[in-house]
mmCIF file of N, CA and C and ligand atoms in Angstrom:
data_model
loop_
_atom_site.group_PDB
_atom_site.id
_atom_site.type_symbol
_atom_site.label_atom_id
_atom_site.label_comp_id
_atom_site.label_asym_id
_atom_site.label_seq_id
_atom_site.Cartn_x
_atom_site.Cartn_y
_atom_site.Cartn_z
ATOM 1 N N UNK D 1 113.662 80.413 89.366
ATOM 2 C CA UNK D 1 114.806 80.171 90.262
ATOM 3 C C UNK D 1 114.467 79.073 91.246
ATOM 4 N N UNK D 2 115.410 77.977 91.183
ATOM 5 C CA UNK D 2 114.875 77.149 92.091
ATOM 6 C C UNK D 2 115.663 77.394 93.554
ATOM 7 N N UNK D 3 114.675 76.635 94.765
ATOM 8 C CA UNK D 3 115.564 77.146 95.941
ATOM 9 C C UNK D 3 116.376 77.052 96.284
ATOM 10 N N UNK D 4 117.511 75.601 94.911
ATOM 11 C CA UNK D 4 118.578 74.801 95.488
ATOM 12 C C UNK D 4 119.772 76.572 95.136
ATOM 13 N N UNK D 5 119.689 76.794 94.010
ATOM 14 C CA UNK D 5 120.052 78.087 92.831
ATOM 15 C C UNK D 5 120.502 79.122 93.760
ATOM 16 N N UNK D 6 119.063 79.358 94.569
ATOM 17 C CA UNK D 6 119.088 80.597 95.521
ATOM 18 C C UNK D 6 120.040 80.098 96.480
ATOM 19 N N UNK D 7 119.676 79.060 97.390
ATOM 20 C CA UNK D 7 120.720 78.888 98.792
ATOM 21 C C UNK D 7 122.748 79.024 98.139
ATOM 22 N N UNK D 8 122.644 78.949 97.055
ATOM 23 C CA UNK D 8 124.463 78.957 96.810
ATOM 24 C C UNK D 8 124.683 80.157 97.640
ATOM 25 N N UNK D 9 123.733 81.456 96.930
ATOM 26 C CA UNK D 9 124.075 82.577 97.020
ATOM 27 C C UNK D 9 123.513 83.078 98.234
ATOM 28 N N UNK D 10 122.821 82.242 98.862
ATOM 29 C CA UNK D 10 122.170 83.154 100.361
ATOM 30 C C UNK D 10 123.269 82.118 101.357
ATOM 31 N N UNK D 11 124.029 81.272 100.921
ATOM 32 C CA UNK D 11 124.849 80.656 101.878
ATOM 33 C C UNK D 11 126.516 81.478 102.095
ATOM 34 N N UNK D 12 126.433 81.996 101.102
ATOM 35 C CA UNK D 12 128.104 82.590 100.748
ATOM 36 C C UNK D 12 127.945 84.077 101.051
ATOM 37 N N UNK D 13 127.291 84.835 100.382
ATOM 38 C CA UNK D 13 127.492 86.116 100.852
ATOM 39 C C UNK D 13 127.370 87.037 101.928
ATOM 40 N N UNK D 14 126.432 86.779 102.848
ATOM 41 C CA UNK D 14 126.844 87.500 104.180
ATOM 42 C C UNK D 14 127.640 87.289 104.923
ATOM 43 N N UNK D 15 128.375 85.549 104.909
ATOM 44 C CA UNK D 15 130.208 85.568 104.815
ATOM 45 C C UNK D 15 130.759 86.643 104.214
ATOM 46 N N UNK D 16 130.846 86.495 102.855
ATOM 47 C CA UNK D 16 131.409 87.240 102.080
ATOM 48 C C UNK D 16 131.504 88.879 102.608
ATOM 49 N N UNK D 17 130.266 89.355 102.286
ATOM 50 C CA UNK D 17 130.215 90.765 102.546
ATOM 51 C C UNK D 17 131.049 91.304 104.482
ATOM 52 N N UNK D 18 130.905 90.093 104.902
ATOM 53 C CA UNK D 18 131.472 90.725 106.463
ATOM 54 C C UNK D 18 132.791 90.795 106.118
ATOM 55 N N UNK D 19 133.153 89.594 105.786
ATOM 56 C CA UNK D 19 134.575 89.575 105.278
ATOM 57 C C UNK D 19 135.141 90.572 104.805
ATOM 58 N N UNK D 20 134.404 91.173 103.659
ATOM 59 C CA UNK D 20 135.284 91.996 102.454
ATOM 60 C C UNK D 20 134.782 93.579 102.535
ATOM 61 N N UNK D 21 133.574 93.864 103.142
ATOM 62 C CA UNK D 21 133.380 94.957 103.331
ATOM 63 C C UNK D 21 132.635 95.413 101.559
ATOM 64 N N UNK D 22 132.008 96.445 101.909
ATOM 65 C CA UNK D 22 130.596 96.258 100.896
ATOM 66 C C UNK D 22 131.769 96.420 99.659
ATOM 67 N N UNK D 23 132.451 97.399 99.258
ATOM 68 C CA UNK D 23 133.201 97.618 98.411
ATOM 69 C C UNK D 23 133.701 96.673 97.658
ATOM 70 N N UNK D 24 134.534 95.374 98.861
ATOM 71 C CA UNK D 24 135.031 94.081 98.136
ATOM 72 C C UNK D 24 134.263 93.417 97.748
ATOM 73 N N UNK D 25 133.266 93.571 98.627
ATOM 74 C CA UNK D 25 131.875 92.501 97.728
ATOM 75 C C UNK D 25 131.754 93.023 96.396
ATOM 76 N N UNK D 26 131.462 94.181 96.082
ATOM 77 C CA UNK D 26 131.176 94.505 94.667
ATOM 78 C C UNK D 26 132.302 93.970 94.017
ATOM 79 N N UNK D 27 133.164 93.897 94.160
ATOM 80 C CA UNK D 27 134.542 93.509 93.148
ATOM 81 C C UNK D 27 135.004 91.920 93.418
ATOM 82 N N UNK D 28 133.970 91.591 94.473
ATOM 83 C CA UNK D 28 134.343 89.646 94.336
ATOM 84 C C UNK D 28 132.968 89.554 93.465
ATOM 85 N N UNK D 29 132.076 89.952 93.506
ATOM 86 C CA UNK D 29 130.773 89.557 92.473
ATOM 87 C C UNK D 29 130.971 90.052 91.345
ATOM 88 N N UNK D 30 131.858 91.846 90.702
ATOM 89 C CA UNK D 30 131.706 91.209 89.248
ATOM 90 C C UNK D 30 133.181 90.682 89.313
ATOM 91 N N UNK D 31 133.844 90.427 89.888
ATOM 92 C CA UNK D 31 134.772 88.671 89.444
ATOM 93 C C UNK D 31 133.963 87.488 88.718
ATOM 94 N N UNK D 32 132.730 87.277 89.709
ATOM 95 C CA UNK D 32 131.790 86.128 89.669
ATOM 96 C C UNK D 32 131.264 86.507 88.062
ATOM 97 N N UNK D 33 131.245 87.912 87.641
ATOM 98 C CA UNK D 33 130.385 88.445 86.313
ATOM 99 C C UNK D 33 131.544 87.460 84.991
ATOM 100 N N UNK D 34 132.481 87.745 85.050
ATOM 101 C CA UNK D 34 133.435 87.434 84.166
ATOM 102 C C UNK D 34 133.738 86.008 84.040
ATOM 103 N N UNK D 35 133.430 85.203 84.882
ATOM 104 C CA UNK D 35 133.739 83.723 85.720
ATOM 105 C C UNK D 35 132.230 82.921 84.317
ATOM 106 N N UNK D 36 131.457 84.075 84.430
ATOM 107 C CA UNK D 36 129.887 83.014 83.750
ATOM 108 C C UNK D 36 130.032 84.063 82.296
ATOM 109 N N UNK D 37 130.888 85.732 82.350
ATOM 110 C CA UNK D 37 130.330 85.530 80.531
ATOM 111 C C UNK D 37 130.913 85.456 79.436
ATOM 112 N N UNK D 38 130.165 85.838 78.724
ATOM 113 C CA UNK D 38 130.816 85.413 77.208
ATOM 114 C C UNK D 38 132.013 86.911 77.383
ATOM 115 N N UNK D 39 133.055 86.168 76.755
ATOM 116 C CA UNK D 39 134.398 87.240 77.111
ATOM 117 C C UNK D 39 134.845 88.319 75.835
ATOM 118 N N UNK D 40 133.603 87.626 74.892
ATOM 119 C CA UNK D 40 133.968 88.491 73.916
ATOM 120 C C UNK D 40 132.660 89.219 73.438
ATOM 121 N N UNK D 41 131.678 88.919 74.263
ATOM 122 C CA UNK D 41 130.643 89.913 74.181
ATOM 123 C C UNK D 41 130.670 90.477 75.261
ATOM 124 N N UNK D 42 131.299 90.394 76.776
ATOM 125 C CA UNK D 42 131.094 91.545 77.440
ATOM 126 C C UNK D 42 129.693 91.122 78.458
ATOM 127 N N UNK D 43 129.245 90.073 78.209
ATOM 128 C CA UNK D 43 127.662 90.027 78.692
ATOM 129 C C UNK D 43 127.538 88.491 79.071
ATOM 130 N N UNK D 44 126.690 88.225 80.085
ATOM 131 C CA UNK D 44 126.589 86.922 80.265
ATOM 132 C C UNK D 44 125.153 86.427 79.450
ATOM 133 N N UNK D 45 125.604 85.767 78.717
ATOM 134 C CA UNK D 45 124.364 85.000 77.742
ATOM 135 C C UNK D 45 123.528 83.750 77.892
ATOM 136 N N UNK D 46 122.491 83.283 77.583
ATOM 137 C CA UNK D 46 122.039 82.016 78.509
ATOM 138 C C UNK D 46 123.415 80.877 77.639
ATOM 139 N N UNK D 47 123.612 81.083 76.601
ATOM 140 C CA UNK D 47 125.092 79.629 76.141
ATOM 141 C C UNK D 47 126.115 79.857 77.255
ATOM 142 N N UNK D 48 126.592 80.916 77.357
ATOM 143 C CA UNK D 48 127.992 81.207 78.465
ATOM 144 C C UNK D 48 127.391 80.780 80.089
ATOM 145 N N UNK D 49 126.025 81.412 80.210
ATOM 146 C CA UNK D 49 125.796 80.569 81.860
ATOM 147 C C UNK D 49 125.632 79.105 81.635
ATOM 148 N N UNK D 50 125.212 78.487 80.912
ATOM 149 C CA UNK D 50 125.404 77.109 80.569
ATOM 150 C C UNK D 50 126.684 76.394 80.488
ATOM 151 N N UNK D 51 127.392 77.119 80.094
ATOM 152 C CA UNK D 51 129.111 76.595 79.952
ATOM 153 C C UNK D 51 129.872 76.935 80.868
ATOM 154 N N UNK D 52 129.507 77.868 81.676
ATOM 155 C CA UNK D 52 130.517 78.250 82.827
ATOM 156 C C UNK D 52 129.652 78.266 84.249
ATOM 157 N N UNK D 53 128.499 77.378 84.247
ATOM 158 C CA UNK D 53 128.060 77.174 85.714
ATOM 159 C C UNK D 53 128.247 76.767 86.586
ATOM 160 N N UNK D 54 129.350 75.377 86.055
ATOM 161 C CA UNK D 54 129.621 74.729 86.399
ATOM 162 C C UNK D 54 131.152 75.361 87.602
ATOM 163 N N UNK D 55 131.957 76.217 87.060
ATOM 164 C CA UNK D 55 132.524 77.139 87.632
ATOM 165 C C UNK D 55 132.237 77.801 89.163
ATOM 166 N N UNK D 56 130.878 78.370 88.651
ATOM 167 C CA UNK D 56 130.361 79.334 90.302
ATOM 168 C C UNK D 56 129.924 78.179 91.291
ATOM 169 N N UNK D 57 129.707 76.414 90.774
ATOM 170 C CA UNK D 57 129.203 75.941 92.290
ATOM 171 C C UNK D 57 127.753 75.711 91.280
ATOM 172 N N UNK D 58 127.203 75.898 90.106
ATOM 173 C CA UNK D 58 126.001 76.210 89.906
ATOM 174 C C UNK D 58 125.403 75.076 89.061
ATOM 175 N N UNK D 59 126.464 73.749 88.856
ATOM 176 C CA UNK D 59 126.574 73.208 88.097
ATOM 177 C C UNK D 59 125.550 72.136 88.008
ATOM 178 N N UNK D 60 124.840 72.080 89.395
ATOM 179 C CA UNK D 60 123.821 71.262 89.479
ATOM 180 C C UNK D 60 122.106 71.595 88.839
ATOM 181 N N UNK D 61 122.297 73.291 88.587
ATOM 182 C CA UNK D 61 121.530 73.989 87.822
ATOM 183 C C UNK D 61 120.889 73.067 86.579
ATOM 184 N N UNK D 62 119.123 72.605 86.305
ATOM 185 C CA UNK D 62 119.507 72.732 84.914
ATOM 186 C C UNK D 62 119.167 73.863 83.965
ATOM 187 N N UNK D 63 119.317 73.175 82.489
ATOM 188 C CA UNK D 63 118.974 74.481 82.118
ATOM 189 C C UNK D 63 117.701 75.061 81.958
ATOM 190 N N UNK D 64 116.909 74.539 82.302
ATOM 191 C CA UNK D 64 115.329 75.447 82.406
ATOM 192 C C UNK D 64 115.838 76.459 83.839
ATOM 193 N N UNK D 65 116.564 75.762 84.833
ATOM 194 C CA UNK D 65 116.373 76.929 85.983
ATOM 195 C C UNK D 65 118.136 78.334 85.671
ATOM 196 N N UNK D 66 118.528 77.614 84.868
ATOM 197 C CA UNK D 66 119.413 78.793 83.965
ATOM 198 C C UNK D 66 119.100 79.994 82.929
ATOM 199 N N UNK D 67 117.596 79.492 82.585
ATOM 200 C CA UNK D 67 117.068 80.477 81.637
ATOM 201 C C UNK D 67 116.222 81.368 82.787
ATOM 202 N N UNK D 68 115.680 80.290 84.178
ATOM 203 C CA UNK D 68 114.608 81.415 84.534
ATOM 204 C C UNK D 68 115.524 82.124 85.667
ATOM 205 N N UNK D 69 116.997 82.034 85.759
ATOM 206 C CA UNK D 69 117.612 83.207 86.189
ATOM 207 C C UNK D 69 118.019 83.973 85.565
ATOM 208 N N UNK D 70 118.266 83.771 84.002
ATOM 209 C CA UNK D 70 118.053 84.702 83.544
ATOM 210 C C UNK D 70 117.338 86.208 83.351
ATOM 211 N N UNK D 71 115.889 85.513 83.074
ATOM 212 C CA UNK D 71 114.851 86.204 82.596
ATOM 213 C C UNK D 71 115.180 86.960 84.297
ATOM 214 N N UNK D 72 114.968 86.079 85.206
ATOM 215 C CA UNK D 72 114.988 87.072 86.637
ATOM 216 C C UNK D 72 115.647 88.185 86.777
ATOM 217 N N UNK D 73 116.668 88.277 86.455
ATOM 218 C CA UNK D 73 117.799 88.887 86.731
ATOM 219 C C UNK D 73 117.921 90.177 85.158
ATOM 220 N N UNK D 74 117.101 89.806 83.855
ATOM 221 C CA UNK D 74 117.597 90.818 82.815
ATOM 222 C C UNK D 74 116.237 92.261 82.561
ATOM 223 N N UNK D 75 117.117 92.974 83.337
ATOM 224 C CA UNK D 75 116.037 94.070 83.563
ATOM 225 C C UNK D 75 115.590 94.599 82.596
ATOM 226 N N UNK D 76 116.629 94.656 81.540
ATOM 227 C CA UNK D 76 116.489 95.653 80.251
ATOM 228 C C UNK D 76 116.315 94.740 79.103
ATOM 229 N N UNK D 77 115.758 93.413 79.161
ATOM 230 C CA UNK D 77 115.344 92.707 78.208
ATOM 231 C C UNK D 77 115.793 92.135 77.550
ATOM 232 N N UNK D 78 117.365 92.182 77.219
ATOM 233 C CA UNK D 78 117.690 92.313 76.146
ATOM 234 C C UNK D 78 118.425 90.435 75.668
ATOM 235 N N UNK D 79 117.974 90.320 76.922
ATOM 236 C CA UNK D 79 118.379 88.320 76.926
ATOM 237 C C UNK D 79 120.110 88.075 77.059
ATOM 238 N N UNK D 80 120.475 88.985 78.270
ATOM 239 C CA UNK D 80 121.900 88.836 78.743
ATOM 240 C C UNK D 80 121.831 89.191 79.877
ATOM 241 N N UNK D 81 122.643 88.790 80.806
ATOM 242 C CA UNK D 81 123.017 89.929 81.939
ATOM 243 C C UNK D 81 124.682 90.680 81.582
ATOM 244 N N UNK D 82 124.077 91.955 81.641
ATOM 245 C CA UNK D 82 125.429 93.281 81.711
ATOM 246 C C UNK D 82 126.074 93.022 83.791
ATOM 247 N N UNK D 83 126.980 93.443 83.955
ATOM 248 C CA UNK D 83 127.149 93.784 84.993
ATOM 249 C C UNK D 83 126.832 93.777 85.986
ATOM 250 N N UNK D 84 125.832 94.925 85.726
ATOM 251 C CA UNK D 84 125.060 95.333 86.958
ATOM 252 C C UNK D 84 124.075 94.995 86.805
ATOM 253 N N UNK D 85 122.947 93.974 86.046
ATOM 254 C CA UNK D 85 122.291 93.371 86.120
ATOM 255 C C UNK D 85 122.416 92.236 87.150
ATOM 256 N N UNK D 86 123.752 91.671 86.801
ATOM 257 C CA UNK D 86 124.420 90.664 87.525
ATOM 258 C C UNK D 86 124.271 90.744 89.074
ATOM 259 N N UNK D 87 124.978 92.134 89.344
ATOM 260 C CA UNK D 87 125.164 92.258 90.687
ATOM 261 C C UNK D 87 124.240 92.712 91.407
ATOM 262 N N UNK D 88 123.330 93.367 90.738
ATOM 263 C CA UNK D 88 121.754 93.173 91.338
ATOM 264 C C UNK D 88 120.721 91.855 91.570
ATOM 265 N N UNK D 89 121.345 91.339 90.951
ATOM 266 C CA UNK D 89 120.358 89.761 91.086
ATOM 267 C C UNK D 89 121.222 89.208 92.412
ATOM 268 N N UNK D 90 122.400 89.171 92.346
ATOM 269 C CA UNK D 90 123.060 88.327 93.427
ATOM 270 C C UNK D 90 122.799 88.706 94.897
ATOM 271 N N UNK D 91 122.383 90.353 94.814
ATOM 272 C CA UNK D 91 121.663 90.999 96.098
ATOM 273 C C UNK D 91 120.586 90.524 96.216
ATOM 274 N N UNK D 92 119.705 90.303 94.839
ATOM 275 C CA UNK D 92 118.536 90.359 95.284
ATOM 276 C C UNK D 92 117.964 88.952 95.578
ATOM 277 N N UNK D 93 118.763 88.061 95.835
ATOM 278 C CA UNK D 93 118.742 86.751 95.884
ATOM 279 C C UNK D 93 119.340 86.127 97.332
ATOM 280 N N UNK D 94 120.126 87.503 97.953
ATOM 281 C CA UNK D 94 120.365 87.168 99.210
ATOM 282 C C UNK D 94 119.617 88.332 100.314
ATOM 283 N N UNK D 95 118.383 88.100 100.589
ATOM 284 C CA UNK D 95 117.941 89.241 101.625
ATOM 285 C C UNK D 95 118.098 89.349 102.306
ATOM 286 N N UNK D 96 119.187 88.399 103.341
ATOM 287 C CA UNK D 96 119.655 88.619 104.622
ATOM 288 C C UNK D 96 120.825 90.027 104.541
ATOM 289 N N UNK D 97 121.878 89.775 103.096
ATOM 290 C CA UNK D 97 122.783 90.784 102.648
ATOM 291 C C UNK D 97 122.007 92.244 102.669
ATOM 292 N N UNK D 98 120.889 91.918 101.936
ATOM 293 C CA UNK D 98 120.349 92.905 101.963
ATOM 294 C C UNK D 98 119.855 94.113 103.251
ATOM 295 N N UNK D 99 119.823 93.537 103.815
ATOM 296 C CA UNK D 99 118.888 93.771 105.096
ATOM 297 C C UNK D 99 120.476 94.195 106.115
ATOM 298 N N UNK D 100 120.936 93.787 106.022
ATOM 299 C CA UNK D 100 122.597 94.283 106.702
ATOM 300 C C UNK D 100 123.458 95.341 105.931
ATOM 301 N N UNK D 101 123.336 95.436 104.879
ATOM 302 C CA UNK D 101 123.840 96.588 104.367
ATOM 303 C C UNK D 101 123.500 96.924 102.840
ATOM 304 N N UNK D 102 121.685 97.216 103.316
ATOM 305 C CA UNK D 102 121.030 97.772 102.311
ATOM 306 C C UNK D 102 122.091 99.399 102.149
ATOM 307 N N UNK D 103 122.192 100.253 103.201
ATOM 308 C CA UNK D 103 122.614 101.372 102.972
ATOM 309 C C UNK D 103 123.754 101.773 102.292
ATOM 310 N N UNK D 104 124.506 100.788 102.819
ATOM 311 C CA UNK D 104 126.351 101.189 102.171
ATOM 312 C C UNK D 104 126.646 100.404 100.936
ATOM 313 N N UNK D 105 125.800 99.284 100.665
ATOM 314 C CA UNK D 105 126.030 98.737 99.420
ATOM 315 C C UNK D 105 124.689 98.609 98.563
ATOM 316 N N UNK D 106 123.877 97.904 99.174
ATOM 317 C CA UNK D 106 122.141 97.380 98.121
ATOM 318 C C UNK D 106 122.020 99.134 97.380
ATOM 319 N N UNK D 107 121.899 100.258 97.922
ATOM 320 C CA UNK D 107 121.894 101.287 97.822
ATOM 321 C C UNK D 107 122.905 102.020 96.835
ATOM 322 N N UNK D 108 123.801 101.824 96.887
ATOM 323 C CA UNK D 108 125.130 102.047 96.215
ATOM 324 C C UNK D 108 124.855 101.545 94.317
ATOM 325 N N UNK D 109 124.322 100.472 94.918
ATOM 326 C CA UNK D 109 124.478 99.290 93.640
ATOM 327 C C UNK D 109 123.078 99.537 93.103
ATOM 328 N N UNK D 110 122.355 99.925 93.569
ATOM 329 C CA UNK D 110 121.309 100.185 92.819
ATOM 330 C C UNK D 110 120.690 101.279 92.426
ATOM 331 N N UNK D 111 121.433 102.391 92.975
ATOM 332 C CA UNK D 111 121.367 103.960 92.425
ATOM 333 C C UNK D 111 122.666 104.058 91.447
ATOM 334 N N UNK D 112 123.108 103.462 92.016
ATOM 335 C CA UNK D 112 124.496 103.334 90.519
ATOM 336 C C UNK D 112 123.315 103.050 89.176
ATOM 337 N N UNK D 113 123.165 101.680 89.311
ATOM 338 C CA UNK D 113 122.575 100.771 88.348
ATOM 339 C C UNK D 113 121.358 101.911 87.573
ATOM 340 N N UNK D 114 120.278 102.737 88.788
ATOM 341 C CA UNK D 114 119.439 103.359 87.851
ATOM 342 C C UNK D 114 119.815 104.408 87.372
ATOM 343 N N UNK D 115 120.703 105.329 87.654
ATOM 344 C CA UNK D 115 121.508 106.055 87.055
ATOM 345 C C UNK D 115 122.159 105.905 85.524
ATOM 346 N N UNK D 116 122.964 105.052 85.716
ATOM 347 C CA UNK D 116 123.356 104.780 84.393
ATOM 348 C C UNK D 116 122.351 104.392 83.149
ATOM 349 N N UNK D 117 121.018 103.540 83.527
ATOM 350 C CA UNK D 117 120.085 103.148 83.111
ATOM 351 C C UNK D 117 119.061 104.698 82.495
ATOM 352 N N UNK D 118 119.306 105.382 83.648
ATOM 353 C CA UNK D 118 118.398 106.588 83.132
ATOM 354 C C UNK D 118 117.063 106.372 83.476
ATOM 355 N N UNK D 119 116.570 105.575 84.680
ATOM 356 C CA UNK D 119 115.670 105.681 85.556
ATOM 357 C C UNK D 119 115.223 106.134 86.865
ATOM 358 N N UNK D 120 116.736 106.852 87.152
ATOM 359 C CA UNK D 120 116.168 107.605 88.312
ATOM 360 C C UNK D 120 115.620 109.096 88.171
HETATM 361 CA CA1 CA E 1 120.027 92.647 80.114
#
């Protein structure tokens, strides 16, 4: 991840999240999920973040630092981001968000996430 990659997302979202309240944040980020994936797999793939980066602001990305947000961001290996892969990277890429409402959302989103996963 390069630092230009990171500042999109550490510049916008603690706007964001004051704005929208943790709830809307979750539902303006996976907006952002659908915006980068493939629409007929359901999943964002490294071809679909390549073709739709340009979309989120990300467009200055290349693609070596598109694959290594990938790999950052795909917990379960499987060389996509699902969802909530998604929306865990976008937290975990802004730690100021984090740090302001680890409880009502970072928390939310990531006991969701291991839950469903079957790691908690
Ligand atoms: Ca994955």
């Amino acid at each position: 991840m390069s630092k230009e990659g990171a500042a999109v997302f550490e510049d916008h979202l603690p706007i964001m999240a004051e704005r929208l309240g943790g709830e809307g944040l979750i539902e303006e980020m996976c907006a952002g999920f659908w915006v980068l994936a493939d629409a007929e797999k359901g999943v964002i793939t490294l071809e679909s973040l390549k073709k739709n980066a340009g979309e989120m602001g990300l467009g200055g990305l290349s693609d070596g630092e598109l694959e290594a947000m990938l790999r950052e961001g795909d917990i379960d290996r499987d060389g996509a981001f699902n969802m909530m892969e998604f929306c865990v990277l976008m937290f975990r890429l802004s730690p100021e968000l984090m740090e302001e409402s680890r409880r009502v959302v970072g928390e939310a989103v990531r006991l969701d996430f291991l839950d469903r996963k079957g790691f908690a």
